[in-house]
Amino acid sequence: MLTALHEFNSCVMCKGATEEFQILANSYQGPGAFTTKVFFAMVDYDESPEVFEALQVTSVPSFFHFSAQWKFTTDDIYNLRGRDIVADQMAEWVAERTHVSVRIRQPTNYHGLLKLGILLALTGGLGYFLKWNRKSISCRILCEVLTLCFVIVMTSGQMWTYIRGEPYVQRDPRTGHKHYISKFSQAQFAAETFIISLFNMCVTLGMVLLDKAATSTMNIIKRKMMCLAGMCLVAIFFSWLLSLFRFKVPDYPYRFLWD
């Protein structure tokens, strides 16, 4: 791998590409790997510019395969137009060129452990609260909130994303920009599930406000304000949900307020 990590070089893709390359190399160094068949090396422009001049490399990051027979072809250059800079696809390319399979081992996801810790803390806090206030066990509002949270999480695609092992975001190999929403209808990033959950929560809150405005005994001014806020929440965020769906499925015929 040829790269330029110094911030002065303004390579927005190099950091992410280096992380994926290191995941690939570390996966090959795992137990049972044939560590004498394939060697991974990374060259930085600021440390060895003569290598870039010898290979006539003018753009980074670049990936090359050099075989023991010294037969170099265009297939020995990683095609950034047809492939993404992710460890899985680079492992496929390595297997094509060397016939050595590399099983990618992703690093420990500390974000998942943090989420689990927060969930356990909330569960423990709720249990402690219920211990001192047993009347809350039968509290209708608490049950409604927990039910809505469960439904929103399930309908946002969180479990589907977890089972599929989808990435949190995806980096564009040409521009280096991060994409939080997948453009494919059969894929969904983890960040996308949080966006959908937020939209669903806002729509649900709007419906609750509309219901309370119709059944509450408050004065008419507060009821009108609740009704207006509920209508705005439902209209705006439901329209954004449709827009997100139309982004993933362009042929979908229905829209609301805007594209």
C-alpha positions as YAML, in Angstrom:
chain: A
units: angstrom
residues:
- id: 1
  name: MET
  ca: [0.00, 0.00, 0.00]
- id: 2
  name: LEU
  ca: [1.27, 3.44, -0.96]
- id: 3
  name: THR
  ca: [-0.15, 6.29, 1.06]
- id: 4
  name: ALA
  ca: [0.47, 9.79, 2.39]
- id: 5
  name: LEU
  ca: [-0.69, 10.13, 5.96]
- id: 6
  name: HIS
  ca: [0.77, 13.52, 6.80]
- id: 7
  name: GLU
  ca: [-2.02, 16.07, 7.19]
- id: 8
  name: PHE
  ca: [-0.07, 18.50, 4.99]
- id: 9
  name: ASN
  ca: [-0.78, 16.22, 2.01]
- id: 10
  name: SER
  ca: [-4.57, 16.65, 2.46]
- id: 11
  name: CYS
  ca: [-5.38, 13.03, 1.60]
- id: 12
  name: VAL
  ca: [-8.90, 12.56, 2.98]
- id: 13
  name: MET
  ca: [-9.03, 8.89, 1.98]
- id: 14
  name: CYS
  ca: [-5.66, 7.77, 3.29]
- id: 15
  name: LYS
  ca: [-6.56, 7.43, 6.96]
- id: 16
  name: GLY
  ca: [-9.59, 5.24, 6.33]
- id: 17
  name: ALA
  ca: [-7.73, 3.20, 3.72]
- id: 18
  name: THR
  ca: [-4.85, 2.65, 6.14]
- id: 19
  name: GLU
  ca: [-7.23, 1.39, 8.82]
- id: 20
  name: GLU
  ca: [-8.80, -1.11, 6.41]
- id: 21
  name: PHE
  ca: [-5.37, -2.24, 5.17]
- id: 22
  name: GLN
  ca: [-4.21, -2.80, 8.74]
- id: 23
  name: ILE
  ca: [-7.33, -4.86, 9.45]
- id: 24
  name: LEU
  ca: [-6.47, -6.98, 6.40]
- id: 25
  name: ALA
  ca: [-2.84, -7.43, 7.44]
- id: 26
  name: ASN
  ca: [-3.69, -8.17, 11.07]
- id: 27
  name: SER
  ca: [-6.29, -10.73, 9.98]
- id: 28
  name: TYR
  ca: [-3.65, -12.59, 7.96]
- id: 29
  name: GLN
  ca: [-1.36, -12.70, 10.98]
- id: 30
  name: GLY
  ca: [-3.94, -14.64, 12.96]
- id: 31
  name: PRO
  ca: [-3.53, -18.23, 14.20]
- id: 32
  name: GLY
  ca: [-3.02, -20.77, 11.44]
- id: 33
  name: ALA
  ca: [-2.07, -18.20, 8.78]
- id: 34
  name: PHE
  ca: [0.60, -19.06, 6.22]
- id: 35
  name: THR
  ca: [2.72, -16.06, 7.09]
- id: 36
  name: THR
  ca: [5.45, -16.89, 4.54]
- id: 37
  name: LYS
  ca: [3.25, -16.85, 1.44]
- id: 38
  name: VAL
  ca: [2.06, -13.26, 1.48]
- id: 39
  name: PHE
  ca: [3.71, -10.18, 2.94]
- id: 40
  name: PHE
  ca: [1.90, -6.89, 3.51]
- id: 41
  name: ALA
  ca: [3.82, -3.63, 3.40]
- id: 42
  name: MET
  ca: [2.87, 0.03, 3.63]
- id: 43
  name: VAL
  ca: [4.97, 2.91, 2.29]
- id: 44
  name: ASP
  ca: [4.38, 6.53, 3.22]
- id: 45
  name: TYR
  ca: [5.32, 9.25, 0.76]
- id: 46
  name: ASP
  ca: [7.06, 11.41, 3.37]
- id: 47
  name: GLU
  ca: [9.29, 8.51, 4.41]
- id: 48
  name: SER
  ca: [10.15, 6.97, 1.01]
- id: 49
  name: PRO
  ca: [9.36, 9.29, -1.91]
- id: 50
  name: GLU
  ca: [11.80, 7.36, -4.13]
- id: 51
  name: VAL
  ca: [9.40, 4.40, -4.12]
- id: 52
  name: PHE
  ca: [6.64, 6.58, -5.53]
- id: 53
  name: GLU
  ca: [9.00, 7.88, -8.21]
- id: 54
  name: ALA
  ca: [10.14, 4.38, -9.17]
- id: 55
  name: LEU
  ca: [6.56, 3.13, -9.51]
- id: 56
  name: GLN
  ca: [5.38, 6.41, -11.09]
- id: 57
  name: VAL
  ca: [2.57, 6.74, -8.57]
- id: 58
  name: THR
  ca: [0.81, 10.09, -8.70]
- id: 59
  name: SER
  ca: [-2.27, 9.41, -6.57]
- id: 60
  name: VAL
  ca: [-2.85, 7.84, -3.17]
- id: 61
  name: PRO
  ca: [-3.92, 5.55, -1.72]
- id: 62
  name: SER
  ca: [-2.71, 2.90, -4.20]
- id: 63
  name: PHE
  ca: [-2.44, -0.84, -3.78]
- id: 64
  name: PHE
  ca: [-0.05, -3.10, -5.72]
- id: 65
  name: HIS
  ca: [0.65, -6.82, -5.82]
- id: 66
  name: PHE
  ca: [4.17, -7.98, -6.61]
- id: 67
  name: SER
  ca: [4.49, -11.70, -7.28]
- id: 68
  name: ALA
  ca: [7.59, -13.81, -6.74]
- id: 69
  name: GLN
  ca: [7.86, -14.30, -10.54]
- id: 70
  name: TRP
  ca: [8.06, -10.52, -11.10]
- id: 71
  name: LYS
  ca: [5.28, -10.67, -13.67]
- id: 72
  name: PHE
  ca: [3.41, -7.41, -13.21]
- id: 73
  name: THR
  ca: [0.09, -6.78, -15.01]
- id: 74
  name: THR
  ca: [-2.71, -4.26, -14.70]
- id: 75
  name: ASP
  ca: [-4.63, -6.77, -12.57]
- id: 76
  name: ASP
  ca: [-1.92, -6.38, -9.94]
- id: 77
  name: ILE
  ca: [-3.17, -2.85, -9.33]
- id: 78
  name: TYR
  ca: [-6.19, -2.58, -7.04]
- id: 79
  name: ASN
  ca: [-9.02, -1.06, -9.08]
- id: 80
  name: LEU
  ca: [-10.49, 1.75, -7.00]
- id: 81
  name: ARG
  ca: [-13.23, 2.36, -9.55]
- id: 82
  name: GLY
  ca: [-14.66, -1.14, -9.37]
- id: 83
  name: ARG
  ca: [-13.98, -1.89, -5.70]
- id: 84
  name: ASP
  ca: [-14.35, -0.12, -2.38]
- id: 85
  name: ILE
  ca: [-11.49, 0.37, 0.04]
- id: 86
  name: VAL
  ca: [-12.74, -2.08, 2.62]
- id: 87
  name: ALA
  ca: [-10.92, -5.03, 4.14]
- id: 88
  name: ASP
  ca: [-13.36, -7.63, 2.79]
- id: 89
  name: GLN
  ca: [-13.01, -6.56, -0.84]
- id: 90
  name: MET
  ca: [-9.25, -6.18, -0.53]
- id: 91
  name: ALA
  ca: [-9.12, -9.73, 0.85]
- id: 92
  name: GLU
  ca: [-11.02, -10.94, -2.23]
- id: 93
  name: TRP
  ca: [-8.48, -9.19, -4.46]
- id: 94
  name: VAL
  ca: [-5.59, -10.75, -2.52]
- id: 95
  name: ALA
  ca: [-7.19, -14.18, -2.95]
- id: 96
  name: GLU
  ca: [-7.54, -13.60, -6.71]
- id: 97
  name: ARG
  ca: [-3.88, -12.64, -7.09]
- id: 98
  name: THR
  ca: [-2.23, -15.02, -4.60]
- id: 99
  name: HIS
  ca: [-4.77, -17.85, -4.12]
- id: 100
  name: VAL
  ca: [-4.43, -17.27, -0.38]
- id: 101
  name: SER
  ca: [-7.67, -16.76, 1.50]
- id: 102
  name: VAL
  ca: [-7.67, -14.21, 4.30]
- id: 103
  name: ARG
  ca: [-10.51, -14.37, 6.80]
- id: 104
  name: ILE
  ca: [-11.17, -10.84, 7.99]
- id: 105
  name: ARG
  ca: [-11.25, -10.42, 11.75]
- id: 106
  name: GLN
  ca: [-12.78, -7.08, 12.64]
- id: 107
  name: PRO
  ca: [-11.38, -5.33, 15.72]
- id: 108
  name: THR
  ca: [-13.38, -5.22, 18.92]
- id: 109
  name: ASN
  ca: [-16.33, -2.88, 18.63]
- id: 110
  name: TYR
  ca: [-16.14, -0.83, 21.80]
- id: 111
  name: HIS
  ca: [-19.22, 1.14, 20.74]
- id: 112
  name: GLY
  ca: [-21.26, -2.04, 21.10]
- id: 113
  name: LEU
  ca: [-19.84, -2.65, 24.58]
- id: 114
  name: LEU
  ca: [-20.62, 0.94, 25.53]
- id: 115
  name: LYS
  ca: [-24.21, 0.55, 24.35]
- id: 116
  name: LEU
  ca: [-24.52, -2.68, 26.32]
- id: 117
  name: GLY
  ca: [-23.17, -0.96, 29.42]
- id: 118
  name: ILE
  ca: [-25.63, 1.91, 29.05]
- id: 119
  name: LEU
  ca: [-28.49, -0.54, 28.57]
- id: 120
  name: LEU
  ca: [-27.49, -2.49, 31.68]
- id: 121
  name: ALA
  ca: [-27.17, 0.73, 33.68]
- id: 122
  name: LEU
  ca: [-30.62, 1.89, 32.58]
- id: 123
  name: THR
  ca: [-32.10, -1.51, 33.35]
- id: 124
  name: GLY
  ca: [-30.48, -1.52, 36.79]
- id: 125
  name: GLY
  ca: [-31.68, 2.02, 37.47]
- id: 126
  name: LEU
  ca: [-35.20, 1.11, 36.41]
- id: 127
  name: GLY
  ca: [-35.15, -1.96, 38.65]
- id: 128
  name: TYR
  ca: [-33.90, 0.13, 41.58]
- id: 129
  name: PHE
  ca: [-36.64, 2.67, 40.94]
- id: 130
  name: LEU
  ca: [-39.34, 0.00, 40.79]
- id: 131
  name: LYS
  ca: [-38.04, -1.52, 44.01]
- id: 132
  name: TRP
  ca: [-38.88, 1.67, 45.90]
- id: 133
  name: ASN
  ca: [-42.02, 2.51, 43.98]
- id: 134
  name: ARG
  ca: [-43.96, -0.67, 43.40]
- id: 135
  name: LYS
  ca: [-46.93, 1.26, 42.11]
- id: 136
  name: SER
  ca: [-44.96, 2.12, 38.98]
- id: 137
  name: ILE
  ca: [-45.05, -1.52, 37.91]
- id: 138
  name: SER
  ca: [-48.66, -1.10, 36.93]
- id: 139
  name: CYS
  ca: [-48.15, 2.43, 35.65]
- id: 140
  name: ARG
  ca: [-49.81, 2.69, 32.26]
- id: 141
  name: ILE
  ca: [-47.53, 5.45, 31.00]
- id: 142
  name: LEU
  ca: [-44.37, 3.47, 31.76]
- id: 143
  name: CYS
  ca: [-45.70, 0.42, 29.92]
- id: 144
  name: GLU
  ca: [-46.69, 2.58, 26.95]
- id: 145
  name: VAL
  ca: [-43.25, 4.18, 26.73]
- id: 146
  name: LEU
  ca: [-41.44, 0.84, 26.92]
- id: 147
  name: THR
  ca: [-43.74, -0.65, 24.29]
- id: 148
  name: LEU
  ca: [-43.23, 2.27, 21.92]
- id: 149
  name: CYS
  ca: [-39.45, 2.10, 22.37]
- id: 150
  name: PHE
  ca: [-39.48, -1.60, 21.54]
- id: 151
  name: VAL
  ca: [-41.65, -1.09, 18.44]
- id: 152
  name: ILE
  ca: [-39.54, 1.84, 17.19]
- id: 153
  name: VAL
  ca: [-36.28, -0.09, 17.59]
- id: 154
  name: MET
  ca: [-37.68, -3.15, 15.82]
- id: 155
  name: THR
  ca: [-39.23, -1.22, 12.91]
- id: 156
  name: SER
  ca: [-36.08, 0.85, 12.32]
- id: 157
  name: GLY
  ca: [-34.15, -2.19, 11.12]
- id: 158
  name: GLN
  ca: [-31.78, -2.33, 14.08]
- id: 159
  name: MET
  ca: [-31.96, -6.12, 14.45]
- id: 160
  name: TRP
  ca: [-31.65, -6.66, 10.68]
- id: 161
  name: THR
  ca: [-28.55, -4.46, 10.62]
- id: 162
  name: TYR
  ca: [-27.08, -6.29, 13.62]
- id: 163
  name: ILE
  ca: [-27.67, -9.73, 12.07]
- id: 164
  name: ARG
  ca: [-26.23, -8.69, 8.71]
- id: 165
  name: GLY
  ca: [-23.22, -7.05, 10.32]
- id: 166
  name: GLU
  ca: [-23.64, -3.86, 8.31]
- id: 167
  name: PRO
  ca: [-21.04, -1.09, 8.83]
- id: 168
  name: TYR
  ca: [-21.87, 2.04, 10.78]
- id: 169
  name: VAL
  ca: [-21.05, 4.26, 7.79]
- id: 170
  name: GLN
  ca: [-19.33, 3.77, 4.45]
- id: 171
  name: ARG
  ca: [-16.51, 5.86, 3.01]
- id: 172
  name: ASP
  ca: [-16.52, 6.79, -0.67]
- id: 173
  name: PRO
  ca: [-13.28, 5.40, -2.18]
- id: 174
  name: ARG
  ca: [-12.99, 8.31, -4.63]
- id: 175
  name: THR
  ca: [-13.85, 11.32, -2.48]
- id: 176
  name: GLY
  ca: [-13.29, 10.02, 1.04]
- id: 177
  name: HIS
  ca: [-16.65, 11.35, 2.21]
- id: 178
  name: LYS
  ca: [-18.69, 9.29, 4.65]
- id: 179
  name: HIS
  ca: [-22.15, 8.08, 3.65]
- id: 180
  name: TYR
  ca: [-24.60, 7.52, 6.48]
- id: 181
  name: ILE
  ca: [-27.45, 6.28, 4.25]
- id: 182
  name: SER
  ca: [-27.02, 3.43, 1.80]
- id: 183
  name: LYS
  ca: [-28.29, 4.10, -1.71]
- id: 184
  name: PHE
  ca: [-29.23, 0.44, -2.18]
- id: 185
  name: SER
  ca: [-32.67, -0.82, -1.20]
- id: 186
  name: GLN
  ca: [-31.28, -4.11, 0.15]
- id: 187
  name: ALA
  ca: [-28.70, -2.49, 2.45]
- id: 188
  name: GLN
  ca: [-28.90, -0.28, 5.50]
- id: 189
  name: PHE
  ca: [-26.08, 1.19, 7.55]
- id: 190
  name: ALA
  ca: [-26.15, 1.27, 11.35]
- id: 191
  name: ALA
  ca: [-26.24, 5.07, 11.33]
- id: 192
  name: GLU
  ca: [-29.24, 4.89, 9.01]
- id: 193
  name: THR
  ca: [-31.19, 2.90, 11.60]
- id: 194
  name: PHE
  ca: [-30.66, 5.67, 14.14]
- id: 195
  name: ILE
  ca: [-31.93, 8.25, 11.64]
- id: 196
  name: ILE
  ca: [-35.02, 6.15, 10.94]
- id: 197
  name: SER
  ca: [-35.58, 5.64, 14.67]
- id: 198
  name: LEU
  ca: [-35.43, 9.41, 15.21]
- id: 199
  name: PHE
  ca: [-37.96, 10.01, 12.44]
- id: 200
  name: ASN
  ca: [-40.27, 7.32, 13.84]
- id: 201
  name: MET
  ca: [-40.03, 8.78, 17.34]
- id: 202
  name: CYS
  ca: [-40.95, 12.24, 16.07]
- id: 203
  name: VAL
  ca: [-43.93, 10.86, 14.12]
- id: 204
  name: THR
  ca: [-45.03, 8.93, 17.21]
- id: 205
  name: LEU
  ca: [-44.68, 12.01, 19.40]
- id: 206
  name: GLY
  ca: [-46.78, 13.98, 16.93]
- id: 207
  name: MET
  ca: [-49.54, 11.36, 17.02]
- id: 208
  name: VAL
  ca: [-49.48, 11.36, 20.83]
- id: 209
  name: LEU
  ca: [-49.83, 15.15, 20.87]
- id: 210
  name: LEU
  ca: [-52.77, 14.97, 18.47]
- id: 211
  name: ASP
  ca: [-54.44, 12.36, 20.66]
- id: 212
  name: LYS
  ca: [-53.88, 14.39, 23.83]
- id: 213
  name: ALA
  ca: [-55.14, 17.55, 22.14]
- id: 214
  name: ALA
  ca: [-58.39, 15.80, 21.25]
- id: 215
  name: THR
  ca: [-58.99, 14.13, 24.62]
- id: 216
  name: SER
  ca: [-57.40, 16.54, 27.11]
- id: 217
  name: THR
  ca: [-59.40, 18.82, 29.40]
- id: 218
  name: MET
  ca: [-56.89, 21.69, 29.15]
- id: 219
  name: ASN
  ca: [-57.88, 25.12, 27.90]
- id: 220
  name: ILE
  ca: [-58.49, 25.58, 24.20]
- id: 221
  name: ILE
  ca: [-55.28, 27.56, 23.53]
- id: 222
  name: LYS
  ca: [-52.99, 24.82, 24.87]
- id: 223
  name: ARG
  ca: [-54.98, 22.20, 22.98]
- id: 224
  name: LYS
  ca: [-54.60, 24.14, 19.74]
- id: 225
  name: MET
  ca: [-50.86, 24.49, 20.31]
- id: 226
  name: MET
  ca: [-50.55, 20.75, 20.96]
- id: 227
  name: CYS
  ca: [-52.59, 20.01, 17.84]
- id: 228
  name: LEU
  ca: [-50.45, 22.32, 15.70]
- id: 229
  name: ALA
  ca: [-47.20, 20.87, 17.06]
- id: 230
  name: GLY
  ca: [-48.46, 17.33, 16.51]
- id: 231
  name: MET
  ca: [-49.51, 18.05, 12.93]
- id: 232
  name: CYS
  ca: [-46.13, 19.62, 12.14]
- id: 233
  name: LEU
  ca: [-44.20, 16.69, 13.60]
- id: 234
  name: VAL
  ca: [-46.24, 14.10, 11.73]
- id: 235
  name: ALA
  ca: [-46.21, 15.98, 8.41]
- id: 236
  name: ILE
  ca: [-42.51, 16.91, 8.41]
- id: 237
  name: PHE
  ca: [-40.96, 13.69, 9.66]
- id: 238
  name: PHE
  ca: [-43.32, 11.39, 7.76]
- id: 239
  name: SER
  ca: [-42.40, 13.32, 4.62]
- id: 240
  name: TRP
  ca: [-38.70, 12.82, 5.42]
- id: 241
  name: LEU
  ca: [-39.32, 9.10, 5.87]
- id: 242
  name: LEU
  ca: [-40.91, 8.94, 2.42]
- id: 243
  name: SER
  ca: [-38.04, 10.99, 0.98]
- id: 244
  name: LEU
  ca: [-35.50, 8.59, 2.46]
- id: 245
  name: PHE
  ca: [-37.42, 5.65, 1.03]
- id: 246
  name: ARG
  ca: [-37.60, 7.31, -2.40]
- id: 247
  name: PHE
  ca: [-33.84, 7.87, -2.22]
- id: 248
  name: LYS
  ca: [-33.34, 4.13, -1.85]
- id: 249
  name: VAL
  ca: [-36.17, 3.15, -4.23]
- id: 250
  name: PRO
  ca: [-36.38, 5.88, -6.92]
- id: 251
  name: ASP
  ca: [-39.37, 4.23, -8.64]
- id: 252
  name: TYR
  ca: [-41.57, 4.57, -5.55]
- id: 253
  name: PRO
  ca: [-44.50, 6.74, -6.78]
- id: 254
  name: TYR
  ca: [-45.73, 8.40, -3.57]
- id: 255
  name: ARG
  ca: [-44.41, 11.51, -1.92]
- id: 256
  name: PHE
  ca: [-45.55, 14.03, 0.68]
- id: 257
  name: LEU
  ca: [-44.64, 17.73, 0.96]
- id: 258
  name: TRP
  ca: [-41.28, 17.33, -0.83]
- id: 259
  name: ASP
  ca: [-38.97, 14.80, -2.45]
...
